[in-house]
Structures are given as structure tokens and as C-alpha cells.
XYZ file of C-alpha atoms in Angstrom:
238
model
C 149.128 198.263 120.879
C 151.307 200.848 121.015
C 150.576 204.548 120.252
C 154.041 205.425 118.799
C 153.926 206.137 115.105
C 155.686 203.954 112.869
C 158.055 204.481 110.157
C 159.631 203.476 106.844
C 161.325 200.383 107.279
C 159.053 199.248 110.210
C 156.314 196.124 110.028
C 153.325 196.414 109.493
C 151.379 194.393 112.796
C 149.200 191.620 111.324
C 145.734 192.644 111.435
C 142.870 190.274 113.544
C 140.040 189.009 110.839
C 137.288 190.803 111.558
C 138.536 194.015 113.459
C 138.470 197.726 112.320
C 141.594 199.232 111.696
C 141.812 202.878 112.067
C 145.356 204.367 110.303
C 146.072 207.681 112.280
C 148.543 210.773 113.483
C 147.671 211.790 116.729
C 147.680 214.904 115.814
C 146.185 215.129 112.675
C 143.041 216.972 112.251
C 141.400 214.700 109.864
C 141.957 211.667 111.312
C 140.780 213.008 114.583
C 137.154 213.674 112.714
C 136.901 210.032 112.210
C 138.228 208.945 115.709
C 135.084 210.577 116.938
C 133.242 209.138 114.602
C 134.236 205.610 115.733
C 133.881 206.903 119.525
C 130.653 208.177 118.670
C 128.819 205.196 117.355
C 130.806 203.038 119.885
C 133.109 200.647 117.474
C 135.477 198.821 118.451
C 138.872 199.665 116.468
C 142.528 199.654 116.602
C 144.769 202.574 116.138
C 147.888 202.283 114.118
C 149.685 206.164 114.039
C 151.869 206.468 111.267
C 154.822 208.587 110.922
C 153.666 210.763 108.060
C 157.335 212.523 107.594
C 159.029 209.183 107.217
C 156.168 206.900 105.428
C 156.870 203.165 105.535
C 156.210 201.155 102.338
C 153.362 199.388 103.691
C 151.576 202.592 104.392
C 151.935 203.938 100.887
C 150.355 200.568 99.556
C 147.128 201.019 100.889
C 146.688 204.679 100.222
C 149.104 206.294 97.590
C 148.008 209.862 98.416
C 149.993 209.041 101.704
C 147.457 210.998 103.642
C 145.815 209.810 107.275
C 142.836 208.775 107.962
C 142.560 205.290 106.569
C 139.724 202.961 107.860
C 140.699 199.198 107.392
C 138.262 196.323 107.714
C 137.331 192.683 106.374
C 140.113 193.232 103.657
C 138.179 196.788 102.280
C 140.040 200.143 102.693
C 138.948 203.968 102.292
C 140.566 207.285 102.788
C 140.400 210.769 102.515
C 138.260 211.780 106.155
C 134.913 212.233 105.005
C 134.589 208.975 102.906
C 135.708 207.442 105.847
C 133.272 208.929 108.021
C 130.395 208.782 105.752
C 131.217 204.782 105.208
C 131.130 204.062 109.020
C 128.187 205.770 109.767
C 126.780 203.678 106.920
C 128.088 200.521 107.711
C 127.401 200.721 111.308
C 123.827 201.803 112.139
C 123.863 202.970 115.584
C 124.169 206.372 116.670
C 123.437 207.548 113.068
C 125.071 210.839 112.308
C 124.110 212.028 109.091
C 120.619 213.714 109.119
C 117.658 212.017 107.935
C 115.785 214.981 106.898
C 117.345 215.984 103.501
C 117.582 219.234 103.061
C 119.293 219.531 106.935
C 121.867 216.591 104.935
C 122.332 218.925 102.095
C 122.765 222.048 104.402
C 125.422 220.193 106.228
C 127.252 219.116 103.082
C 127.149 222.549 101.760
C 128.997 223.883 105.008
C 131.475 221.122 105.416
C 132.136 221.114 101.613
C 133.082 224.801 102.211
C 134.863 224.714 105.514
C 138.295 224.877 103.197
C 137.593 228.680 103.463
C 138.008 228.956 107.287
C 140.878 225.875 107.254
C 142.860 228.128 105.003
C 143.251 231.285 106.673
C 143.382 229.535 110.007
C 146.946 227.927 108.896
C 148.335 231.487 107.682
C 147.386 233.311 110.849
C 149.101 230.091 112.757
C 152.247 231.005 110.519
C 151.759 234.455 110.891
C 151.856 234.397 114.677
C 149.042 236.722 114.206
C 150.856 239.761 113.241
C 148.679 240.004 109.873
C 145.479 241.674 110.996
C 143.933 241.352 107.356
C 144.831 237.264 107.853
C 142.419 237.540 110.845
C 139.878 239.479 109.372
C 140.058 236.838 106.697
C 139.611 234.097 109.313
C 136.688 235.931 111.325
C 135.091 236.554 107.968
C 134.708 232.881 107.164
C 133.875 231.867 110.599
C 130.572 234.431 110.231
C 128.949 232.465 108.026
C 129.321 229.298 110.688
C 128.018 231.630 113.185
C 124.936 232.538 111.469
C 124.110 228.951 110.691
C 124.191 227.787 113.923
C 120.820 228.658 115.740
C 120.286 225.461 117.534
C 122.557 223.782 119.904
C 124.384 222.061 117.894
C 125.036 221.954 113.640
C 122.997 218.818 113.929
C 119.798 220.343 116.125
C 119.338 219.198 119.435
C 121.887 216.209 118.464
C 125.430 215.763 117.560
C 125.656 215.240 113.358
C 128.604 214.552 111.233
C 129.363 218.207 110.981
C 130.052 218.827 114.352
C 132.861 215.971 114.156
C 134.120 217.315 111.191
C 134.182 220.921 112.000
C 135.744 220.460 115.756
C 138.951 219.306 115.426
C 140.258 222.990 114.023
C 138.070 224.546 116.963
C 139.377 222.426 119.534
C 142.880 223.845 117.959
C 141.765 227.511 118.639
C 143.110 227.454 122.122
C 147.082 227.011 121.100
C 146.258 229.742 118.625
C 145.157 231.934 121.036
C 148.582 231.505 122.567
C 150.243 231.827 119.546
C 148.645 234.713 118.182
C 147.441 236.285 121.582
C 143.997 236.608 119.638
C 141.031 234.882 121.090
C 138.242 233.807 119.522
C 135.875 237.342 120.376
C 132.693 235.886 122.123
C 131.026 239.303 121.216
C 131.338 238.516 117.420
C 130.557 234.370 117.809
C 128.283 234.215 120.506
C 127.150 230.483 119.132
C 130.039 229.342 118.133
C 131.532 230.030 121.203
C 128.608 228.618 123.116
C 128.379 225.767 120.630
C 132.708 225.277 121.744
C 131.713 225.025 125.626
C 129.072 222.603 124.625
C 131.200 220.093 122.567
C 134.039 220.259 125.272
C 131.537 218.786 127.644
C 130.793 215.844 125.179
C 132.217 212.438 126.022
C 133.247 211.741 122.848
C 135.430 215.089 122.149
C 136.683 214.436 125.354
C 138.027 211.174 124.564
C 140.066 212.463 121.131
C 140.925 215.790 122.350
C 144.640 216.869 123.641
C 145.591 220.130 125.474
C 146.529 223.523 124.479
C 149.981 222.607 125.539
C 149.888 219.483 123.752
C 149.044 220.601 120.699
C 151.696 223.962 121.130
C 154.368 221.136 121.632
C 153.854 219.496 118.516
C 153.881 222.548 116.277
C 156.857 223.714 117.757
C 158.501 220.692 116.437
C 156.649 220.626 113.405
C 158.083 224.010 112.984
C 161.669 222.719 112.813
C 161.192 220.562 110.219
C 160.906 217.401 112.533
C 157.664 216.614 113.970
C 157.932 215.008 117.028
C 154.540 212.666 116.436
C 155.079 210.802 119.764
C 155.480 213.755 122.324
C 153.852 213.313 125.217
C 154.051 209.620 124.898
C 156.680 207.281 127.428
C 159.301 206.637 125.705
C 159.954 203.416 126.996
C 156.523 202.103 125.666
């Protein structure tokens, strides 16, 4: 199937009985957390990317809020990232991500409940092209509390857990603003989180769902105009 993102006034492929449908945007952070979900616990899915400046009808039926991810499967459908995420790991058994131990679960929930405060601030530096130092300190501020909280290899122990998928995606995105900005993450301030970073870009499954600095500068740019561009990098003829 192809990987080009349809729009309003396309049709909507039929969809197999049986098979998971994943509704995406490459680029999208949120429906990146639950392609590695899906990687991680090895199920089989289809990807349908969806032109989220130009929404077909179809689109809008099965989720109103018009927002990617949506997980579709045996005529059931959920949205909104984490409900999607927490569903699958649910539904399917294997590779379980969310901790069994419940006070590690409610720990985790607690830090990806808040993760809105490091989100935020990471858009306005991105807009600010890092010229607003108190922006930064904003962003650094919010990271410290991920930094401190992380005294094992990963968020999840000695094991990938569900907030490592959710958190990486804006991580992964810290490269192209780096670029932008000229401001790397300092390794002297996050010496986990950086070490954590080098650890997750080894993992298979990050590998899989992740694109490049230049990748990811390429589609701002044309997000920037007003026109996002969500097939760049794809053949054109496909």
C-alpha cells in the first residue's frame, strides 16, 4: 500500500476482515508513539497516512477531532495516542509494555500525563529559532525533572515501557532543533537523558519509525509555508 497521504475527495481502500489498521502522518509525533508500539509487540498492521491539511470525509467519520493516530480493527476504532497505545498493549499480550508493578505504572502515568510541559516550550523555541533564551530555559527546566527520574536505563528499568515510546518521538526531534536553534541538548546538564537518547537510537524498534534530521528539517520547512509537504522524501511516481 502506498505511503502517500490521502486527501479530501480520495477513497477510502477497503479494509481486509481481520487486519489492524493503523491511520497515520508520517510525521506526526503521536502517531509515531503508537507505530512503535505496534513494532514493539510485533503486530501485523497497515498504514494508511492521511493528509491532515486537506481531511477527506471518510477520515472525519471515524474520528471527528480529525486528529492522527487512529487504530482500526474487527469494526472497533480508538484515537487520541495513548488510548491507542494503552488498548494494543491490552489487546495483544506479548511484549507487554505497561509495568506490572503499580506504583512504577502510576509513576509512569504521572510523567507522561505531564510531558505537555516539555511539548510546549519545545514548539516555541522551534518557532523561535532559538533566539528566546528564557524559551530555552523554559524547555531545560521541564526536561530536569525527566532527568532526575531516570536512574535506570531506561523509564521502564532494565526494559523498554510505554513511556519510553511515548516520550521519544519529541527526542528523536531534538536533532533538527539543534540545527534550527544551534542549541544542543547540553550533555553536562542531562547526562541520562542523553545517555538514555544513545540507548533508544540503538533499539530496533526506534530504528524502524525514526526519520533523519534532514528529514524531519524538510518537512517543517514546508510546514512553515503553510503547505506541508506530507509525502517528501517519498517517489513520486509511487
Amino acid at each position: 500500500m502506498s505511503q502517500k497521504a490521502l486527501a479530501k475527495g480520495s477513497t477510502l481502500p477497503p479494509l481486509e476482515k481481520g487486519k489492524l489498521r493503523l491511520y497515520s502522518m508520517r510525521f506526526c509525533p503521536y502517531a509515531q508513539r503508537t507505530r512503535l508500539v505496534l513494532e514493539h509487540k510485533n503486530i501485523p498492521y497497515e498504514t494508511i497516512n492521511v493528509n491532515l491539511k486537506e481531511k477527506p470525509d471518510w477520515f472525519l467519520e471515524k474520528n471527528p477531532l480529525g486528529l492522527v493516530p487512529i487504530v482500526e480493527h474487527d469494526d472497533k476504532i480508538v484515537y487520541e495516542s495513548a488510548v491507542c497505545d494503552d488498548y494494543l498493549d491490552e489487546l495483544f499480550k506479548t511484549n507487554p509494555l505497561t509495568p506490572a508493578d503499580v506504583y512504577r505504572k502510576a509513576r509512569e502515568r504521572i510523567l507522561a500525563d505531564g510531558f505537555h510541559k516539555v511539548t510546549t516550550p519545545f514548539y516555541k523555541v522551534l518557532r523561535s529559532k532559538g533566539q528566546d533564551k528564557e524559551l530555552l530555559e523554559e524547555f531545560y527546566k521541564a526536561l530536569d525533572r525527566y532527568e532526575k527520574d531516570l536512574t535506570e536505563p531506561f523509564f521502564g528499568g532494565n526494559n523498554l515501557s510505554m513511556l519510553d515510546y511515548h516520550l521519544w518521538p519529541w527526542f528523536e526531534r531534538l536533532g533538527i532543533m539543534a540545527k534550527i536553534t544551534g542549541q544542543a541538548l547540553p550533555k553536562d546538564r542531562f547526562p541520562c537523558l542523553s545517555a538514555w537518547m544513545d540507548r533508544m537510537k540503538q533499539e530496533p524498534t526506534v530504528r524502524k519509525t525514526m526519520f533523519s534530521n534532514e528529514m524531519h528539517g524538510a518537512f517543517l520547512s514546508s510546514f512553515a509555508t503553510g503547505t506541508p509537504d506530507y509525502d517528501v522524501g517519498l517517489d513520486a511516481n509511487l
